[in-house]
Amino acid sequence: MGLRKPKSIKHNGKSLTDILKAHERFFRGHDGGTRADLTGADLSRADLSGANLSGAILRNANLSESDLRKAKLPGADLSGANLHKADLRSSDLTEAVLPGADLSEAQASGIEFFRCDLSNVNFQRAQLRNVNLRLANVNGAKFNGADMGVAILRETDLQGADLTGVDLSTTLLPKGFLPPPPKQKSA
């Protein structure tokens, strides 16, 4: 089954297409605009590629398996959102708020996570190649099994982040940071 189109999705009695149009007007400062409040919305398997959700409220929204490629999400509130297996490649999440979000197995390569709140985010087995995590809060984040090739972690406090099983050999790490030693295989 394919992705769901915004016109076929409703939230609080309104079409997602109408919500996104009103949000675009709000974002541009035009009359009749309203910030998108999609708190708790079921946007699973939705085609939101290229959508402008800058500053939108998506707390506890279900975005699992959604297509968010090239979406604009700077300053968006995705606290507790379910982004399991979502495709976020080349999206902009600069200064987005994601504490407690689930990005396990997400396609998140090429993302700007600059100055994001990623505390307690689940990134297990996510594709995080070429991401920028500079100045992001990753306290409590779980990166187990994530692909973080060529990720930028400079100026990121990695204390409290679980990097177990992550290959950091091509990652730009903070000065003085020593990656955890690889686990020894038992005989």
PDB file of N, CA and C in Angstrom, residues 14-72:
ATOM      1  N   LYS A  14     -10.461  18.732  10.323  1.00  0.00           N
ATOM      2  CA  LYS A  14      -9.964  19.547   9.207  1.00  0.00           C
ATOM      3  C   LYS A  14      -9.062  18.717   8.310  1.00  0.00           C
ATOM      4  N   SER A  15      -9.080  19.030   7.040  1.00  0.00           N
ATOM      5  CA  SER A  15      -8.198  18.362   6.079  1.00  0.00           C
ATOM      6  C   SER A  15      -6.761  18.817   6.323  1.00  0.00           C
ATOM      7  N   LEU A  16      -5.828  17.872   6.230  1.00  0.00           N
ATOM      8  CA  LEU A  16      -4.416  18.207   6.407  1.00  0.00           C
ATOM      9  C   LEU A  16      -3.972  19.220   5.358  1.00  0.00           C
ATOM     10  N   THR A  17      -4.509  19.138   4.153  1.00  0.00           N
ATOM     11  CA  THR A  17      -4.169  20.107   3.102  1.00  0.00           C
ATOM     12  C   THR A  17      -4.538  21.517   3.555  1.00  0.00           C
ATOM     13  N   ASP A  18      -5.732  21.692   4.140  1.00  0.00           N
ATOM     14  CA  ASP A  18      -6.157  23.017   4.625  1.00  0.00           C
ATOM     15  C   ASP A  18      -5.285  23.494   5.783  1.00  0.00           C
ATOM     16  N   ILE A  19      -4.928  22.570   6.681  1.00  0.00           N
ATOM     17  CA  ILE A  19      -4.067  22.923   7.811  1.00  0.00           C
ATOM     18  C   ILE A  19      -2.714  23.409   7.301  1.00  0.00           C
ATOM     19  N   LEU A  20      -2.157  22.704   6.302  1.00  0.00           N
ATOM     20  CA  LEU A  20      -0.844  23.085   5.751  1.00  0.00           C
ATOM     21  C   LEU A  20      -0.906  24.415   5.002  1.00  0.00           C
ATOM     22  N   LYS A  21      -2.005  24.676   4.299  1.00  0.00           N
ATOM     23  CA  LYS A  21      -2.158  25.965   3.595  1.00  0.00           C
ATOM     24  C   LYS A  21      -2.242  27.118   4.594  1.00  0.00           C
ATOM     25  N   ALA A  22      -3.022  26.932   5.670  1.00  0.00           N
ATOM     26  CA  ALA A  22      -3.142  27.974   6.703  1.00  0.00           C
ATOM     27  C   ALA A  22      -1.798  28.190   7.400  1.00  0.00           C
ATOM     28  N   HIS A  23      -1.038  27.108   7.591  1.00  0.00           N
ATOM     29  CA  HIS A  23       0.278  27.218   8.226  1.00  0.00           C
ATOM     30  C   HIS A  23       1.241  27.989   7.315  1.00  0.00           C
ATOM     31  N   GLU A  24       1.169  27.745   6.027  1.00  0.00           N
ATOM     32  CA  GLU A  24       2.024  28.477   5.081  1.00  0.00           C
ATOM     33  C   GLU A  24       1.716  29.979   5.146  1.00  0.00           C
ATOM     34  N   ARG A  25       0.425  30.332   5.218  1.00  0.00           N
ATOM     35  CA  ARG A  25       0.047  31.747   5.350  1.00  0.00           C
ATOM     36  C   ARG A  25       0.579  32.318   6.668  1.00  0.00           C
ATOM     37  N   PHE A  26       0.452  31.553   7.747  1.00  0.00           N
ATOM     38  CA  PHE A  26       0.970  31.968   9.055  1.00  0.00           C
ATOM     39  C   PHE A  26       2.474  32.202   8.974  1.00  0.00           C
ATOM     40  N   PHE A  27       3.180  31.252   8.380  1.00  0.00           N
ATOM     41  CA  PHE A  27       4.637  31.319   8.271  1.00  0.00           C
ATOM     42  C   PHE A  27       5.067  32.558   7.490  1.00  0.00           C
ATOM     43  N   ARG A  28       4.334  32.909   6.462  1.00  0.00           N
ATOM     44  CA  ARG A  28       4.674  34.066   5.628  1.00  0.00           C
ATOM     45  C   ARG A  28       4.131  35.383   6.184  1.00  0.00           C
ATOM     46  N   GLY A  29       3.350  35.310   7.287  1.00  0.00           N
ATOM     47  CA  GLY A  29       2.796  36.509   7.898  1.00  0.00           C
ATOM     48  C   GLY A  29       1.590  37.067   7.172  1.00  0.00           C
ATOM     49  N   HIS A  30       0.909  36.227   6.385  1.00  0.00           N
ATOM     50  CA  HIS A  30      -0.273  36.668   5.642  1.00  0.00           C
ATOM     51  C   HIS A  30      -1.540  36.518   6.477  1.00  0.00           C
ATOM     52  N   ASP A  31      -2.567  37.292   6.133  1.00  0.00           N
ATOM     53  CA  ASP A  31      -3.855  37.218   6.823  1.00  0.00           C
ATOM     54  C   ASP A  31      -4.458  35.824   6.678  1.00  0.00           C
ATOM     55  N   GLY A  32      -5.184  35.405   7.708  1.00  0.00           N
ATOM     56  CA  GLY A  32      -5.857  34.113   7.672  1.00  0.00           C
ATOM     57  C   GLY A  32      -4.956  32.937   7.986  1.00  0.00           C
ATOM     58  N   GLY A  33      -3.721  33.218   8.356  1.00  0.00           N
ATOM     59  CA  GLY A  33      -2.794  32.138   8.666  1.00  0.00           C
ATOM     60  C   GLY A  33      -2.949  31.655  10.092  1.00  0.00           C
ATOM     61  N   THR A  34      -2.717  30.384  10.289  1.00  0.00           N
ATOM     62  CA  THR A  34      -2.765  29.764  11.606  1.00  0.00           C
ATOM     63  C   THR A  34      -1.646  28.747  11.708  1.00  0.00           C
ATOM     64  N   ARG A  35      -0.910  28.806  12.821  1.00  0.00           N
ATOM     65  CA  ARG A  35       0.148  27.821  13.038  1.00  0.00           C
ATOM     66  C   ARG A  35      -0.459  26.426  13.079  1.00  0.00           C
ATOM     67  N   ALA A  36       0.187  25.490  12.424  1.00  0.00           N
ATOM     68  CA  ALA A  36      -0.300  24.104  12.402  1.00  0.00           C
ATOM     69  C   ALA A  36      -0.115  23.479  13.775  1.00  0.00           C
ATOM     70  N   ASP A  37      -1.215  23.058  14.387  1.00  0.00           N
ATOM     71  CA  ASP A  37      -1.173  22.306  15.643  1.00  0.00           C
ATOM     72  C   ASP A  37      -1.660  20.902  15.328  1.00  0.00           C
ATOM     73  N   LEU A  38      -0.714  20.010  15.175  1.00  0.00           N
ATOM     74  CA  LEU A  38      -1.012  18.621  14.829  1.00  0.00           C
ATOM     75  C   LEU A  38      -0.678  17.702  16.001  1.00  0.00           C
ATOM     76  N   THR A  39      -0.898  18.198  17.216  1.00  0.00           N
ATOM     77  CA  THR A  39      -0.653  17.414  18.416  1.00  0.00           C
ATOM     78  C   THR A  39      -1.448  16.114  18.361  1.00  0.00           C
ATOM     79  N   GLY A  40      -0.748  14.999  18.496  1.00  0.00           N
ATOM     80  CA  GLY A  40      -1.397  13.692  18.521  1.00  0.00           C
ATOM     81  C   GLY A  40      -1.971  13.224  17.190  1.00  0.00           C
ATOM     82  N   ALA A  41      -1.670  13.915  16.100  1.00  0.00           N
ATOM     83  CA  ALA A  41      -2.237  13.558  14.790  1.00  0.00           C
ATOM     84  C   ALA A  41      -1.692  12.226  14.292  1.00  0.00           C
ATOM     85  N   ASP A  42      -2.535  11.474  13.587  1.00  0.00           N
ATOM     86  CA  ASP A  42      -2.089  10.245  12.934  1.00  0.00           C
ATOM     87  C   ASP A  42      -1.666  10.599  11.510  1.00  0.00           C
ATOM     88  N   LEU A  43      -0.364  10.797  11.338  1.00  0.00           N
ATOM     89  CA  LEU A  43       0.207  11.127  10.039  1.00  0.00           C
ATOM     90  C   LEU A  43       1.090   9.976   9.558  1.00  0.00           C
ATOM     91  N   SER A  44       0.806   8.787  10.050  1.00  0.00           N
ATOM     92  CA  SER A  44       1.604   7.625   9.652  1.00  0.00           C
ATOM     93  C   SER A  44       1.433   7.382   8.160  1.00  0.00           C
ATOM     94  N   ARG A  45       2.557   7.004   7.533  1.00  0.00           N
ATOM     95  CA  ARG A  45       2.599   6.710   6.098  1.00  0.00           C
ATOM     96  C   ARG A  45       2.045   7.863   5.248  1.00  0.00           C
ATOM     97  N   ALA A  46       2.264   9.105   5.700  1.00  0.00           N
ATOM     98  CA  ALA A  46       1.796  10.283   4.956  1.00  0.00           C
ATOM     99  C   ALA A  46       2.888  10.796   4.028  1.00  0.00           C
ATOM    100  N   ASP A  47       2.487  11.314   2.888  1.00  0.00           N
ATOM    101  CA  ASP A  47       3.427  11.936   1.957  1.00  0.00           C
ATOM    102  C   ASP A  47       3.523  13.418   2.310  1.00  0.00           C
ATOM    103  N   LEU A  48       4.556  13.759   3.076  1.00  0.00           N
ATOM    104  CA  LEU A  48       4.787  15.140   3.493  1.00  0.00           C
ATOM    105  C   LEU A  48       6.110  15.653   2.928  1.00  0.00           C
ATOM    106  N   SER A  49       6.556  15.061   1.833  1.00  0.00           N
ATOM    107  CA  SER A  49       7.831  15.466   1.241  1.00  0.00           C
ATOM    108  C   SER A  49       7.752  16.928   0.813  1.00  0.00           C
ATOM    109  N   GLY A  50       8.768  17.698   1.201  1.00  0.00           N
ATOM    110  CA  GLY A  50       8.844  19.105   0.835  1.00  0.00           C
ATOM    111  C   GLY A  50       7.905  20.018   1.605  1.00  0.00           C
ATOM    112  N   ALA A  51       7.142  19.487   2.562  1.00  0.00           N
ATOM    113  CA  ALA A  51       6.170  20.312   3.306  1.00  0.00           C
ATOM    114  C   ALA A  51       6.889  21.340   4.167  1.00  0.00           C
ATOM    115  N   ASN A  52       6.288  22.524   4.297  1.00  0.00           N
ATOM    116  CA  ASN A  52       6.818  23.549   5.190  1.00  0.00           C
ATOM    117  C   ASN A  52       6.087  23.425   6.525  1.00  0.00           C
ATOM    118  N   LEU A  53       6.771  22.827   7.490  1.00  0.00           N
ATOM    119  CA  LEU A  53       6.222  22.668   8.835  1.00  0.00           C
ATOM    120  C   LEU A  53       7.078  23.445   9.836  1.00  0.00           C
ATOM    121  N   SER A  54       7.726  24.519   9.372  1.00  0.00           N
ATOM    122  CA  SER A  54       8.564  25.348  10.236  1.00  0.00           C
ATOM    123  C   SER A  54       7.739  25.861  11.414  1.00  0.00           C
ATOM    124  N   GLY A  55       8.192  25.564  12.624  1.00  0.00           N
ATOM    125  CA  GLY A  55       7.504  26.034  13.819  1.00  0.00           C
ATOM    126  C   GLY A  55       6.199  25.327  14.125  1.00  0.00           C
ATOM    127  N   ALA A  56       5.852  24.282  13.396  1.00  0.00           N
ATOM    128  CA  ALA A  56       4.591  23.558  13.630  1.00  0.00           C
ATOM    129  C   ALA A  56       4.655  22.785  14.938  1.00  0.00           C
ATOM    130  N   ILE A  57       3.489  22.520  15.498  1.00  0.00           N
ATOM    131  CA  ILE A  57       3.379  21.744  16.732  1.00  0.00           C
ATOM    132  C   ILE A  57       2.949  20.332  16.350  1.00  0.00           C
ATOM    133  N   LEU A  58       3.846  19.378  16.575  1.00  0.00           N
ATOM    134  CA  LEU A  58       3.613  17.974  16.210  1.00  0.00           C
ATOM    135  C   LEU A  58       3.850  17.069  17.416  1.00  0.00           C
ATOM    136  N   ARG A  59       3.546  17.579  18.616  1.00  0.00           N
ATOM    137  CA  ARG A  59       3.762  16.804  19.839  1.00  0.00           C
ATOM    138  C   ARG A  59       2.984  15.497  19.792  1.00  0.00           C
ATOM    139  N   ASN A  60       3.674  14.400  20.093  1.00  0.00           N
ATOM    140  CA  ASN A  60       3.067  13.062  20.158  1.00  0.00           C
ATOM    141  C   ASN A  60       2.371  12.653  18.856  1.00  0.00           C
ATOM    142  N   ALA A  61       2.724  13.262  17.746  1.00  0.00           N
ATOM    143  CA  ALA A  61       2.142  12.880  16.444  1.00  0.00           C
ATOM    144  C   ALA A  61       2.744  11.558  15.991  1.00  0.00           C
ATOM    145  N   ASN A  62       1.958  10.781  15.266  1.00  0.00           N
ATOM    146  CA  ASN A  62       2.439   9.523  14.700  1.00  0.00           C
ATOM    147  C   ASN A  62       2.832   9.778  13.251  1.00  0.00           C
ATOM    148  N   LEU A  63       4.136   9.832  13.003  1.00  0.00           N
ATOM    149  CA  LEU A  63       4.682  10.058  11.666  1.00  0.00           C
ATOM    150  C   LEU A  63       5.454   8.825  11.195  1.00  0.00           C
ATOM    151  N   SER A  64       5.153   7.678  11.773  1.00  0.00           N
ATOM    152  CA  SER A  64       5.892   6.466  11.417  1.00  0.00           C
ATOM    153  C   SER A  64       5.703   6.150   9.939  1.00  0.00           C
ATOM    154  N   GLU A  65       6.822   5.785   9.314  1.00  0.00           N
ATOM    155  CA  GLU A  65       6.867   5.408   7.900  1.00  0.00           C
ATOM    156  C   GLU A  65       6.408   6.511   6.945  1.00  0.00           C
ATOM    157  N   SER A  66       6.408   7.762   7.410  1.00  0.00           N
ATOM    158  CA  SER A  66       6.028   8.889   6.551  1.00  0.00           C
ATOM    159  C   SER A  66       7.196   9.354   5.705  1.00  0.00           C
ATOM    160  N   ASP A  67       6.881   9.987   4.581  1.00  0.00           N
ATOM    161  CA  ASP A  67       7.891  10.562   3.704  1.00  0.00           C
ATOM    162  C   ASP A  67       7.996  12.047   4.024  1.00  0.00           C
ATOM    163  N   LEU A  68       9.086  12.418   4.702  1.00  0.00           N
ATOM    164  CA  LEU A  68       9.340  13.810   5.069  1.00  0.00           C
ATOM    165  C   LEU A  68      10.609  14.322   4.382  1.00  0.00           C
ATOM    166  N   ARG A  69      10.964  13.695   3.243  1.00  0.00           N
ATOM    167  CA  ARG A  69      12.173  14.136   2.546  1.00  0.00           C
ATOM    168  C   ARG A  69      12.044  15.610   2.159  1.00  0.00           C
ATOM    169  N   LYS A  70      13.131  16.346   2.417  1.00  0.00           N
ATOM    170  CA  LYS A  70      13.228  17.772   2.089  1.00  0.00           C
ATOM    171  C   LYS A  70      12.164  18.620   2.773  1.00  0.00           C
ATOM    172  N   ALA A  71      11.565  18.117   3.847  1.00  0.00           N
ATOM    173  CA  ALA A  71      10.592  18.912   4.610  1.00  0.00           C
ATOM    174  C   ALA A  71      11.331  19.986   5.402  1.00  0.00           C
ATOM    175  N   LYS A  72      10.640  21.095   5.633  1.00  0.00           N
ATOM    176  CA  LYS A  72      11.196  22.195   6.419  1.00  0.00           C
ATOM    177  C   LYS A  72      10.559  22.124   7.805  1.00  0.00           C
TER     178      LYS A  72
END
